[in-house]
Amino acid sequence: MNRSLYLFAAIIGSFALSCYALVIMPKCQLGGLQPQTVEDEGKIVDIYPIKNVSVEKGRAVYASEGCFYCHSQQIRDEQNGTDIERGWGARRTVARDYLFEKKPYLGSMRLGPDLSNVGSAKWRNEPENEDPKYKPAKRDAAWQLLHLYAPRTVISISNMPPYRYLFETKKIGGERSADALALTGPNKPKPGYEVVPKPEAKALVAYLMSLDKSHPLKEVKGSAPEVAAK
Amino acid sequence: MTAAALAPTPTTAAPAAPSAAQALATERAAIDASASGPVLFCFGNAILWLLLTTVLGLISSIQLHSPGFLANIPFLTYGRILPAYNNALSYGWATLSGMGVAIWLLARLCRVQIKLPGVLVTGAVFWQVGLTIGIVQILAGKSTGVEGLEIPGSAAVLMLFGYLLIGLWGALLFGYRRQAPAYISVWYLVAALFWFPWTFAVAHVAMALPSVQGVVQSMVAAWAMQNFLNVFITAIGLAAAYYLIPKVINRPIHSYHLASTGFWAFILFAGLTGAVRLSGGPVPVWLVTLSIAATILLIVQIVTVSTNLILTMRGEYHMVYHSPTIRFTFFGAIAFTIASVVGLLASLRSVDHVLHFTFFQTAQTHLLLYAFFSMVMFGAIYYILPRLVGCEWLSSSMISLHFWGSAYGGGMLIAMLAIGGIAFGSALADPEAIFSQVIQDGAVYYIAGSIAWGMIAIGHLVFALHFLLMLLRIGQPGGEPTLFAPIGEEKH
């Protein structure tokens, strides 16, 4: 019996160690993390990150369609890959960036580009290139909707799956809808019909456009103006 | 204390007198009869999941090179098929087949008949119901959104309850064992039975706690995923390999001492490797460093287990030509060595930053989960099933065909994922490379991957059919195992 006692002790002890080192310790270290603040006329104001509840619905669509199995949301530093040079972000992301995300979509696979900063005007997925084939297009909400409906209409070599079921084709009743997609070629609906985004698609695009983790942080070297951070 | 705690291999329990041999045989038959209900239930359901996994794997693979494939059906979109595939593979096929093998091995090695096997079946039913609900919810777009822990809490509770019934019964078998010092396989099994529910419960509770947010959430998920693979799955696979190889070739394991050293290294370090999954990410650096160190220290286990199994086989390699069990199990043992060495190298930061976020990681998972674990489970099922149903496998060519599909198809799939991952990672190391073009260029690997899936599917279908025939008692008369070729044929 004695020997099996050792065995049990070892198994329980090793589990406790594993749980302590990989779950409890990081929780203690990061549990107290706070947003970055500035002093504004004697008052301390949170500036980053700010909780944005208006895009929660879009976040949920992002999760339920499983976009994060192809897209990461984490930028690594220059020593670890080419994320920054590629134009996906200006600095690496750190724990504080995800402070208000109950479930951060860090991702473990990149079949598509990283989306941490896809809502920022500076984001790009092509090298700065004069070749019109690769010249960055303007990514506004209409572009994103078009891309979701039929990725190859905007990126000819895209390998992203289309998400047509987030849209509906309906008969134009009187006026053309303001958010109808500007489709051409084989994707163009029958005359008299138009393709409009369902609420899920609009929420998803609003979420995408909100993604921006480029605010300077003091713990990321070279990203924060000395004075701003506290 | 460590080495002494190891009992001799089961094969060395050579009977002194014919009457003792008879007594032993009767005892074994009684144990097998008591285990047959729950074990067959686990195997049968595991194989149903294996078939579903095959379909999902094939679809997701085709979608990689033809993104439009089934894309207009919401529940078949890539982002839902992939997690459904992963969960069906891990918690359906792997866990249920592992449970079946674990129950049978524990009963045999502890020499205890299973009392109230209905409890085990009930546990498996709960698991099954919970998992089915979970997979349906994933396909319906209601997953938790946490990679690796997609199954929603309500379904996970059912699974956990079912597991606890099974685990508790396993612990009771151990408590009542009649074979005093426990064999190395029993150590691994007890470790597996204990680690899994705790990891699963801690992870799901942490996910539900409001205070756990941000990247802590991702760390918990990485920890849980890695524990599942590196502790639970690995332990059951090694327990089976340590039992089957000596048993079939009828010779004790090479060294008890090596086996126990390997076990202690495993139990100490395997649970600390989780954070390699977040290497380079927005988590504390010490955490990743700790996990890399633990991965490197696991080399003690890799070396001891591999040497031990290979030296046990020494001089008996011809058995892979004869015995289906040995062919599958030894393939798995070699895959374990390869998977571990690859895992070690890939955890190093200089390698990781190229291969992170590529299919190389999927290749690693499949090396462990398929080439090692599943192959050992196939071997175990080929060994155990005749003892439960009373007849032998009908056709050695069907077994051959299954091996062909799983070994060559699986091997090709893993190779394509690995090479594709390396190609992809190295291409992206050049910041001027056009991302979408690099992805497009991978199409050749994805197409080869789909062909490999086709081969795997043939293997699995044949296996499932063969299993069904066994359940219907259509097979060779019991007694002599079905071999690929009679032993002694090619010994000149």
XYZ file of C-alpha atoms in Angstrom:
722
model
C 0.000 0.000 0.000
C 2.887 2.254 0.865
C 4.187 2.323 -2.664
C 0.864 3.241 -4.145
C 0.715 6.054 -1.627
C 3.924 7.427 -3.133
C 2.434 7.060 -6.555
C -0.709 8.952 -5.579
C 1.282 11.643 -3.827
C 3.437 12.120 -6.908
C 0.450 12.312 -9.230
C -1.474 14.755 -7.069
C 1.634 16.824 -6.328
C 2.604 17.068 -9.964
C -0.875 18.160 -10.939
C -0.879 20.789 -8.222
C 2.494 22.050 -9.438
C 1.323 22.211 -13.030
C -1.839 24.054 -12.091
C 0.019 26.424 -9.790
C 2.764 27.298 -12.262
C 0.689 27.617 -15.415
C -2.661 28.859 -14.111
C -2.492 30.377 -10.646
C 0.805 32.225 -10.905
C 0.009 33.943 -14.202
C -3.423 34.802 -12.856
C -1.850 36.451 -9.820
C 0.699 38.290 -11.913
C -1.756 39.609 -14.471
C -4.880 39.774 -12.337
C -4.159 43.274 -11.114
C -3.542 44.789 -14.534
C -5.212 48.180 -15.039
C -5.805 50.355 -18.090
C -3.222 53.005 -18.880
C -4.179 56.383 -17.484
C -3.339 60.050 -18.004
C -3.665 62.923 -15.621
C -6.058 65.493 -16.929
C -6.452 68.612 -14.788
C -5.821 66.704 -11.586
C -8.154 63.855 -12.530
C -6.895 60.433 -13.513
C -8.560 59.189 -16.683
C -8.333 55.768 -18.319
C -7.200 56.151 -21.877
C -6.399 52.644 -23.083
C -7.812 50.089 -23.439
C -11.393 51.262 -23.235
C -14.193 48.744 -22.939
C -16.282 48.909 -26.089
C -19.618 47.184 -25.513
C -21.122 48.352 -28.796
C -19.168 45.742 -30.766
C -19.930 42.774 -28.506
C -22.475 41.479 -30.973
C -19.952 41.483 -33.771
C -17.395 39.800 -31.521
C -19.917 37.017 -30.970
C -20.354 36.559 -34.715
C -16.573 36.451 -35.114
C -16.488 33.613 -32.561
C -19.449 31.689 -33.824
C -18.194 31.693 -37.423
C -14.788 30.614 -36.141
C -12.816 33.373 -37.867
C -10.065 32.879 -35.287
C -9.155 29.461 -36.661
C -7.563 31.300 -39.574
C -6.806 34.732 -38.151
C -4.675 35.533 -35.127
C -4.985 38.671 -33.060
C -1.514 39.022 -31.667
C 1.502 40.886 -32.965
C 4.932 39.508 -32.141
C 7.983 41.694 -31.725
C 10.642 42.176 -34.392
C 12.832 39.360 -33.094
C 9.950 36.944 -33.501
C 8.795 37.045 -37.068
C 7.894 39.736 -39.546
C 4.494 40.828 -38.223
C 5.502 44.437 -37.747
C 7.434 44.808 -41.003
C 4.496 43.301 -42.818
C 2.282 46.161 -41.710
C -0.005 44.249 -39.358
C 0.845 46.490 -36.419
C 3.222 49.150 -35.170
C 4.222 47.378 -31.992
C 3.934 43.999 -30.348
C 0.781 43.303 -28.363
C 0.969 42.685 -24.624
C -1.356 41.378 -21.930
C -2.786 44.810 -21.255
C -4.182 45.083 -24.769
C -6.630 42.280 -23.989
C -7.636 43.554 -20.582
C -11.340 43.871 -21.299
C -11.700 40.886 -23.562
C -13.381 38.063 -21.724
C -12.191 35.685 -24.410
C -9.322 37.075 -26.438
C -9.071 35.598 -29.914
C -5.304 35.230 -29.903
C -5.488 32.437 -32.441
C -2.874 29.798 -33.157
C -2.982 29.645 -36.913
C -2.521 32.140 -39.719
C -4.246 31.038 -42.841
C -5.241 34.665 -43.119
C -3.462 37.821 -41.944
C -3.355 38.930 -38.326
C -6.320 41.165 -37.536
C -5.229 42.879 -34.285
C -5.195 46.249 -35.989
C -7.330 45.679 -39.041
C -9.589 48.590 -38.092
C -6.705 51.050 -38.081
C -6.164 53.226 -41.149
C -2.503 52.209 -41.273
C -3.160 48.468 -41.488
C -2.010 46.722 -44.604
C -1.462 43.177 -45.747
C 0.658 43.894 -48.802
C 4.142 45.283 -49.033
C 4.199 48.981 -49.901
C 4.291 48.412 -53.583
C 3.518 50.446 -56.656
C 2.255 47.436 -58.573
C -1.496 48.076 -58.890
C -2.164 44.381 -58.361
C -0.948 44.713 -54.800
C -1.752 48.325 -54.170
C -3.658 48.540 -50.900
C -7.307 49.290 -51.451
C -9.258 51.524 -49.174
C -10.698 49.291 -46.485
C -13.955 50.882 -45.396
C -17.075 49.103 -44.165
C -18.411 48.663 -47.702
C -15.114 47.045 -48.741
C -15.230 44.676 -45.757
C -18.803 43.638 -46.569
C -17.886 42.947 -50.154
C -14.874 40.960 -48.972
C -17.033 38.847 -46.662
C -19.596 38.167 -49.369
C -17.125 37.213 -52.065
C -13.461 37.586 -51.078
C -12.191 37.018 -54.619
C -13.989 40.055 -55.972
C -11.614 42.282 -54.008
C -8.542 40.087 -53.524
C -8.213 38.026 -56.669
C -5.987 35.383 -55.077
C -7.924 35.139 -51.829
C -8.246 31.783 -50.117
C -10.768 32.992 -47.595
C -14.145 31.250 -47.598
C -17.111 33.376 -48.669
C -19.774 34.116 -46.059
C -22.824 34.527 -48.254
C -25.187 33.273 -45.613
C -24.550 36.463 -43.667
C -26.274 38.307 -46.520
C -29.630 38.082 -48.200
C -30.707 38.589 -51.781
C -33.977 40.420 -52.001
C -36.185 42.163 -54.495
C -35.604 45.858 -54.795
C -38.779 47.498 -53.545
C -38.754 51.054 -54.791
C -35.416 52.617 -53.760
C -32.202 50.564 -53.814
C -31.066 49.944 -50.200
C -28.246 52.166 -49.054
C -26.112 49.227 -47.903
C -26.658 47.015 -50.971
C -23.384 45.514 -52.189
C -21.838 46.924 -55.343
C -21.376 43.562 -57.040
C -20.164 43.035 -60.567
C -19.550 40.138 -62.909
C -20.784 36.655 -62.022
C -21.700 37.722 -58.491
C -24.143 40.337 -59.698
C -27.695 39.459 -58.617
C -30.547 39.132 -61.129
C -31.911 42.436 -62.384
C -34.368 43.870 -59.907
C -32.603 42.148 -57.006
C -29.974 43.337 -54.564
C -27.705 41.782 -51.959
C -27.879 43.354 -48.511
C -26.043 42.417 -45.325
C -27.960 40.741 -42.504
C -27.581 42.343 -39.060
C -24.877 39.761 -38.219
C -22.729 40.910 -41.115
C -23.087 44.550 -40.147
C -22.228 43.773 -36.532
C -19.228 41.733 -37.627
C -17.897 44.521 -39.814
C -18.410 47.049 -37.030
C -16.327 44.786 -34.817
C -13.596 44.446 -37.457
C -13.466 48.207 -37.916
C -13.068 48.644 -34.155
C -9.963 46.452 -33.980
C -6.982 48.604 -33.158
C -4.321 47.704 -30.654
C -1.797 50.284 -31.735
C -2.148 52.740 -28.865
C 1.289 53.335 -27.300
C 1.908 51.496 -24.046
C 4.671 52.157 -21.567
C 5.609 48.485 -21.223
C 6.330 48.219 -24.948
C 9.699 49.772 -25.613
C 9.733 52.551 -28.140
C 5.962 52.790 -28.450
C 5.033 55.163 -25.644
C 5.755 58.843 -25.420
C 7.483 59.216 -22.057
C 5.093 61.821 -20.710
C 1.779 60.323 -21.629
C 2.115 57.153 -19.676
C 1.601 56.775 -16.010
C 11.419 2.861 -3.851
C 10.855 3.644 -7.466
C 12.318 0.620 -9.146
C 11.057 -1.718 -6.494
C 7.539 -0.592 -7.096
C 7.542 -2.228 -10.463
C 6.134 -5.654 -10.825
C 7.455 -8.051 -13.391
C 5.886 -7.880 -16.800
C 2.660 -9.789 -17.081
C 4.300 -12.295 -19.375
C 6.660 -13.466 -16.673
C 3.776 -14.731 -14.608
C 4.565 -18.085 -16.140
C 2.535 -20.798 -14.521
C 4.395 -23.401 -12.553
C 2.022 -26.274 -13.118
C -0.634 -26.960 -15.742
C -3.378 -26.616 -13.162
C -2.104 -23.148 -12.267
C -2.144 -22.268 -15.943
C -5.708 -23.393 -16.145
C -6.663 -21.381 -13.091
C -5.038 -18.315 -14.611
C -6.867 -18.808 -17.879
C -10.194 -19.176 -16.090
C -9.491 -16.066 -14.057
C -8.661 -14.085 -17.197
C -11.761 -15.297 -18.952
C -13.865 -14.212 -15.991
C -12.236 -10.775 -15.944
C -12.736 -10.370 -19.695
C -16.378 -11.353 -19.364
C -16.923 -8.773 -16.625
C -15.250 -6.053 -18.685
C -16.787 -6.857 -22.021
C -19.950 -4.715 -21.744
C -18.357 -1.353 -20.991
C -15.278 -1.967 -23.129
C -17.320 -2.894 -26.194
C -19.568 0.099 -25.595
C -16.585 2.443 -25.480
C -14.962 0.914 -28.564
C -18.169 0.923 -30.572
C -18.898 4.562 -29.849
C -15.272 5.532 -30.339
C -15.395 4.039 -33.813
C -18.585 5.932 -34.646
C -16.756 9.124 -33.695
C -13.782 8.023 -35.749
C -16.009 7.798 -38.811
C -17.493 11.238 -38.169
C -13.996 12.610 -37.617
C -12.942 11.197 -40.963
C -15.782 12.972 -42.744
C -15.134 16.270 -40.969
C -11.387 16.012 -41.541
C -11.885 15.395 -45.240
C -14.299 18.332 -45.608
C -12.036 20.749 -43.762
C -9.085 19.613 -45.833
C -10.934 20.154 -49.114
C -12.012 23.600 -47.951
C -8.383 24.603 -47.660
C -7.785 24.370 -51.396
C -11.367 25.038 -52.512
C -12.599 27.724 -50.134
C -16.033 27.722 -51.739
C -16.665 24.044 -50.895
C -19.855 23.796 -48.786
C -19.234 27.397 -47.774
C -22.843 28.449 -48.128
C -24.122 26.074 -45.470
C -23.589 27.811 -42.132
C -22.945 24.690 -40.071
C -20.384 23.400 -42.547
C -18.260 26.536 -42.720
C -14.552 25.977 -42.084
C -14.615 27.841 -38.771
C -17.140 25.375 -37.374
C -16.047 22.176 -39.096
C -12.526 22.531 -37.772
C -13.377 22.737 -34.041
C -16.009 20.002 -34.506
C -13.305 17.856 -36.059
C -10.825 18.528 -33.277
C -13.326 17.816 -30.539
C -14.692 14.681 -32.168
C -11.156 13.406 -32.619
C -9.976 14.226 -29.094
C -13.017 13.627 -26.942
C -14.842 11.188 -29.185
C -12.447 8.748 -30.781
C -9.340 9.253 -28.639
C -10.939 9.513 -25.212
C -13.483 6.746 -25.671
C -11.062 4.287 -27.221
C -8.582 5.236 -24.492
C -11.184 4.623 -21.804
C -12.038 1.222 -23.244
C -8.397 0.198 -23.311
C -7.793 1.656 -19.845
C -10.689 -0.238 -18.269
C -9.629 -3.515 -19.779
C -5.951 -3.061 -18.939
C -6.709 -2.075 -15.359
C -8.960 -5.056 -14.830
C -6.417 -7.421 -16.324
C -3.351 -5.958 -14.637
C -4.994 -5.585 -11.233
C -6.582 -9.009 -11.668
C -9.965 -7.829 -10.519
C -13.337 -8.576 -12.024
C -15.433 -5.515 -12.652
C -18.376 -5.266 -10.283
C -21.456 -3.520 -11.644
C -20.123 -2.863 -15.147
C -23.355 -0.947 -15.682
C -21.835 1.989 -13.808
C -19.093 2.219 -16.411
C -21.607 2.022 -19.223
C -23.660 4.768 -17.580
C -20.543 6.914 -17.339
C -19.814 6.371 -21.006
C -23.421 7.209 -21.898
C -23.194 10.521 -20.071
C -19.938 11.282 -21.836
C -21.467 10.378 -25.134
C -24.594 12.492 -24.653
C -22.606 15.502 -23.424
C -20.172 15.278 -26.294
C -22.916 14.929 -28.889
C -24.640 18.035 -27.549
C -21.299 19.828 -27.531
C -20.489 18.999 -31.154
C -23.970 19.951 -32.311
C -23.609 23.276 -30.530
C -20.245 23.911 -32.153
C -21.733 23.256 -35.583
C -24.650 25.524 -34.705
C -22.223 28.346 -33.967
C -22.696 28.252 -30.203
C -19.192 27.246 -29.184
C -17.517 29.019 -26.280
C -15.112 30.727 -28.660
C -12.094 29.491 -26.703
C -9.793 27.442 -28.871
C -9.387 23.951 -27.442
C -12.311 24.325 -25.017
C -15.110 24.927 -27.483
C -17.678 22.675 -25.839
C -20.137 24.823 -23.861
C -20.257 24.425 -20.094
C -23.641 22.696 -19.905
C -22.487 19.885 -22.185
C -19.079 19.738 -20.491
C -20.752 19.105 -17.125
C -22.439 15.985 -18.495
C -19.143 14.788 -19.902
C -17.336 15.416 -16.657
C -19.960 13.543 -14.664
C -19.700 10.578 -17.004
C -15.942 10.670 -16.786
C -16.000 10.745 -13.000
C -18.048 7.554 -12.884
C -15.506 5.855 -15.135
C -12.509 7.286 -13.319
C -13.891 6.326 -9.923
C -14.484 2.778 -11.036
C -10.959 2.671 -12.362
C -9.633 3.841 -9.012
C -11.666 1.127 -7.280
C -10.117 -1.523 -9.518
C -6.732 -0.230 -8.474
C -7.746 -0.225 -4.808
C -8.894 -3.858 -4.906
C -6.037 -5.107 -7.013
C -4.747 -8.589 -6.390
C -1.505 -8.222 -8.286
C 0.439 -6.507 -5.544
C 3.238 -4.357 -6.979
C 1.638 -2.539 -9.850
C 3.028 -2.857 -13.359
C 4.288 0.303 -15.128
C 1.177 0.470 -17.315
C -0.944 0.787 -14.193
C 1.068 3.799 -13.052
C 0.473 5.551 -16.338
C -3.217 4.671 -16.270
C -3.738 5.938 -12.737
C -1.986 9.180 -13.681
C -4.173 9.570 -16.763
C -7.393 8.849 -14.898
C -6.538 11.436 -12.278
C -5.158 14.256 -14.428
C -7.894 14.420 -16.961
C -10.957 15.332 -14.853
C -8.993 17.849 -12.836
C -7.651 19.602 -15.887
C -11.030 19.538 -17.572
C -12.823 20.842 -14.483
C -10.287 23.559 -13.657
C -10.302 24.772 -17.249
C -14.072 24.962 -17.533
C -14.483 26.586 -14.128
C -11.786 29.131 -14.939
C -13.504 29.893 -18.214
C -16.753 30.610 -16.406
C -15.238 32.782 -13.669
C -15.778 36.472 -14.355
C -12.428 37.332 -12.815
C -10.527 35.271 -15.361
C -10.245 37.360 -18.443
C -7.861 38.592 -21.049
C -4.825 36.506 -21.830
C -5.163 34.499 -18.592
C -8.082 32.851 -20.328
C -5.838 31.875 -23.242
C -3.207 30.513 -20.873
C -5.765 28.272 -19.186
C -6.888 26.987 -22.577
C -3.307 26.306 -23.686
C -2.595 24.511 -20.421
C -5.714 22.366 -20.736
C -5.028 21.456 -24.355
C -1.450 20.525 -23.674
C -2.368 18.462 -20.598
C -4.876 16.570 -22.648
C -2.289 15.676 -25.268
C 0.936 15.465 -23.331
C -0.385 13.882 -20.161
C -3.698 12.117 -20.669
C -3.358 10.822 -24.211
C 0.342 10.094 -23.896
C -0.114 8.197 -20.634
C -2.828 5.917 -21.980
C -0.927 5.310 -25.196
C 2.261 4.408 -23.348
C 0.394 2.217 -20.879
C -1.001 0.233 -23.793
C 2.349 0.039 -25.581
C 4.121 -1.118 -22.424
C 1.552 -3.854 -22.073
C 1.054 -5.006 -25.654
C 4.606 -5.203 -26.944
C 6.011 -7.480 -24.212
C 2.808 -9.471 -24.120
C 2.610 -10.345 -27.795
C 6.280 -11.089 -28.291
C 6.216 -12.947 -24.991
C 9.220 -11.448 -23.305
C 9.445 -9.047 -20.328
C 10.186 -5.383 -20.921
C 13.864 -4.708 -21.253
C 14.372 -2.673 -18.093
C 12.025 -1.860 -15.222
C 14.431 0.724 -14.023
C 14.336 2.684 -17.286
C 10.572 2.436 -17.323
C 10.225 3.942 -13.884
C 12.754 6.705 -14.556
C 10.770 7.635 -17.634
C 7.573 7.707 -15.669
C 8.909 10.062 -13.012
C 10.297 12.442 -15.617
C 6.955 12.341 -17.368
C 4.848 13.039 -14.315
C 7.089 15.879 -13.236
C 7.580 17.726 -16.520
C 4.780 16.872 -18.928
C 2.244 19.045 -17.133
C 4.489 22.093 -17.295
C 4.784 22.285 -21.066
C 1.509 24.082 -21.853
C 2.780 27.597 -22.438
C 4.858 26.652 -25.495
C 1.589 27.101 -27.343
C 1.742 30.821 -26.543
C 5.404 31.286 -27.389
C 6.014 34.784 -28.731
C 2.556 35.883 -27.645
C 1.338 38.540 -25.217
C 2.075 36.506 -22.097
C 4.804 36.751 -19.453
C 8.110 35.587 -20.884
C 9.032 33.467 -17.846
C 5.947 31.361 -18.460
C 7.030 30.391 -21.947
C 10.609 29.862 -20.794
C 9.406 27.522 -18.059
C 7.456 25.462 -20.572
C 10.337 25.289 -23.010
C 12.593 24.097 -20.191
C 10.059 21.448 -19.206
C 9.797 20.305 -22.829
C 13.556 19.937 -23.012
C 13.709 18.036 -19.727
C 11.136 15.602 -21.061
C 13.988 14.205 -23.105
C 14.575 11.888 -20.165
C 11.224 10.304 -20.845
C 11.690 10.215 -24.607
C 15.025 8.458 -24.340
C 14.020 5.969 -21.666
C 10.711 4.984 -23.226
C 12.126 4.689 -26.725
C 15.187 2.695 -25.685
C 13.109 0.449 -23.545
C 10.506 -0.392 -26.152
C 13.048 -0.785 -28.917
C 15.308 -2.996 -26.837
C 12.319 -5.076 -25.811
C 11.626 -5.680 -29.480
C 15.272 -6.501 -30.216
C 15.544 -9.677 -32.238
C 11.783 -9.872 -32.584
C 11.294 -7.222 -35.234
C 9.982 -9.843 -37.591
C 6.843 -9.803 -35.458
C 5.708 -6.663 -37.272
C 5.262 -8.915 -40.315
C 3.110 -11.373 -38.425
C 1.141 -9.744 -35.686
C -1.332 -6.937 -36.429
C -1.141 -5.798 -32.821
C 2.609 -5.454 -32.978
C 2.586 -3.781 -36.376
C 0.222 -1.054 -35.202
C 1.651 -0.697 -31.714
C 5.266 -0.587 -32.758
C 4.425 1.959 -35.439
C 2.861 4.005 -32.650
C 5.898 3.620 -30.420
C 8.202 4.903 -33.157
C 5.794 7.762 -33.827
C 5.939 8.651 -30.139
C 9.687 9.046 -30.368
C 9.451 11.143 -33.514
C 6.629 13.275 -32.125
C 8.539 13.959 -28.930
C 11.779 14.863 -30.655
C 9.957 17.113 -33.117
C 8.051 18.690 -30.241
C 11.291 19.390 -28.430
C 12.980 20.994 -31.437
C 9.919 23.012 -32.387
C 9.592 24.438 -28.896
C 12.934 26.234 -29.194
C 12.312 29.933 -29.754
C 14.452 30.220 -32.863
C 12.445 27.460 -34.532
C 9.120 28.422 -33.063
C 9.016 31.915 -34.473
C 9.163 30.490 -37.980
C 6.746 27.610 -37.440
C 4.282 29.189 -35.029
C 0.925 29.968 -36.677
C 1.516 27.374 -39.402
C 0.261 23.875 -40.117
C 3.448 22.553 -38.598
C 1.700 22.697 -35.259
C -1.230 20.735 -36.638
C 1.286 18.191 -37.882
C 2.732 17.910 -34.377
C -0.687 17.363 -32.838
C -1.472 14.670 -35.373
C 1.857 12.948 -34.844
C 0.940 12.526 -31.211
C -2.783 12.001 -31.494
C -2.891 9.937 -34.648
C 0.448 8.391 -35.549
C 1.221 7.515 -31.938
C -1.958 7.275 -29.931
C -4.511 6.152 -32.481
C -2.187 3.543 -33.950
C -1.553 2.093 -30.491
C -5.294 2.078 -29.860
C -5.871 0.222 -33.133
C -3.252 -2.284 -32.040
C -4.922 -2.633 -28.652
C -8.356 -3.135 -30.174
C -6.975 -5.827 -32.481
C -5.611 -7.534 -29.383
C -8.503 -7.055 -26.961
C -11.575 -7.594 -29.095
C -11.128 -11.331 -29.798
C -10.894 -11.849 -26.053
C -14.229 -10.154 -25.530
C -16.318 -11.594 -28.351
C -14.872 -15.086 -28.510
C -13.848 -15.178 -32.148
C -10.833 -13.952 -34.096
C -10.694 -11.248 -36.782
C -12.103 -12.467 -40.043
C -9.525 -11.334 -42.522
C -5.890 -10.409 -42.308
C -6.151 -8.566 -45.628
C -8.703 -6.222 -44.133
C -6.293 -5.512 -41.311
C -3.559 -4.946 -43.882
C -5.729 -2.516 -45.770
C -6.519 -0.644 -42.587
C -2.836 -0.400 -41.781
C -2.109 0.824 -45.284
C -4.721 3.594 -44.993
C -3.768 4.690 -41.529
C -0.010 4.407 -41.795
C 0.518 5.674 -45.332
C -2.478 8.013 -45.430
C -1.816 9.334 -41.932
C 1.907 9.570 -42.600
C 1.333 11.456 -45.829
C -1.121 13.834 -44.168
C 1.327 14.619 -41.389
C 4.203 15.014 -43.821
C 2.193 17.411 -45.990
C 1.142 19.488 -42.993
C 4.704 19.600 -41.726
C 6.344 20.425 -45.057
C 3.585 22.886 -45.905
C 4.086 24.523 -42.525
C 7.835 24.829 -43.012
C 7.396 26.222 -46.528
C 4.803 28.685 -45.328
C 6.771 29.799 -42.282
C 9.979 30.312 -44.208
C 8.239 32.187 -47.012
C 6.710 34.602 -44.517
C 10.079 35.227 -42.928
C 10.550 37.553 -45.883
C 8.511 40.672 -45.122
C 8.197 41.438 -48.830
C 6.400 38.185 -49.580
C 2.766 38.707 -50.525
C 0.753 37.012 -47.832
C -2.222 35.881 -49.891
C 0.137 34.566 -52.561
C 2.019 32.481 -50.003
C -1.272 30.973 -48.840
C -2.224 30.230 -52.446
C 1.109 28.562 -53.080
C 0.302 26.120 -50.287
C -2.522 24.631 -52.349
C -0.343 21.739 -53.508
C 0.130 20.600 -49.895
C -3.553 20.934 -49.139
C -4.503 18.909 -52.201
C -2.044 16.196 -51.231
C -3.564 16.386 -47.744
C -7.022 15.695 -49.147
C -5.712 12.688 -51.049
C -4.159 11.455 -47.826
C -7.517 11.894 -46.116
C -9.073 9.727 -48.787
C -6.595 6.953 -47.974
C -7.275 7.341 -44.265
C -10.995 7.138 -44.948
C -10.562 3.799 -46.742
C -8.596 2.450 -43.799
C -11.144 3.610 -41.256
C -14.096 2.255 -43.216
C -12.504 -1.157 -43.483
C -11.674 -1.088 -39.788
C -15.215 -0.113 -38.820
C -16.661 -2.847 -41.005
C -14.314 -5.406 -39.511
C -15.307 -4.268 -36.033
C -18.966 -4.638 -36.912
C -18.353 -8.172 -38.173
C -16.682 -8.989 -34.870
C -19.687 -7.670 -32.960
C -21.854 -9.963 -35.062
C -19.444 -12.792 -34.216
C -18.497 -13.247 -37.846
C -14.852 -14.231 -37.748
C -12.329 -17.021 -37.466
C -12.898 -19.541 -34.686
C -11.399 -18.368 -31.386
C -8.043 -19.477 -30.082
C -5.313 -18.587 -32.547
C -4.925 -14.890 -33.375
C -5.350 -13.767 -36.975
C -1.861 -13.079 -38.308
C -0.633 -11.452 -41.491
C 1.648 -14.432 -42.083
C 2.267 -17.529 -40.008
C 5.158 -17.080 -37.592
C 8.328 -18.777 -38.707
C 7.520 -18.496 -42.392
C 10.309 -16.173 -43.351
C 12.824 -17.346 -40.776
C 15.358 -19.137 -42.915
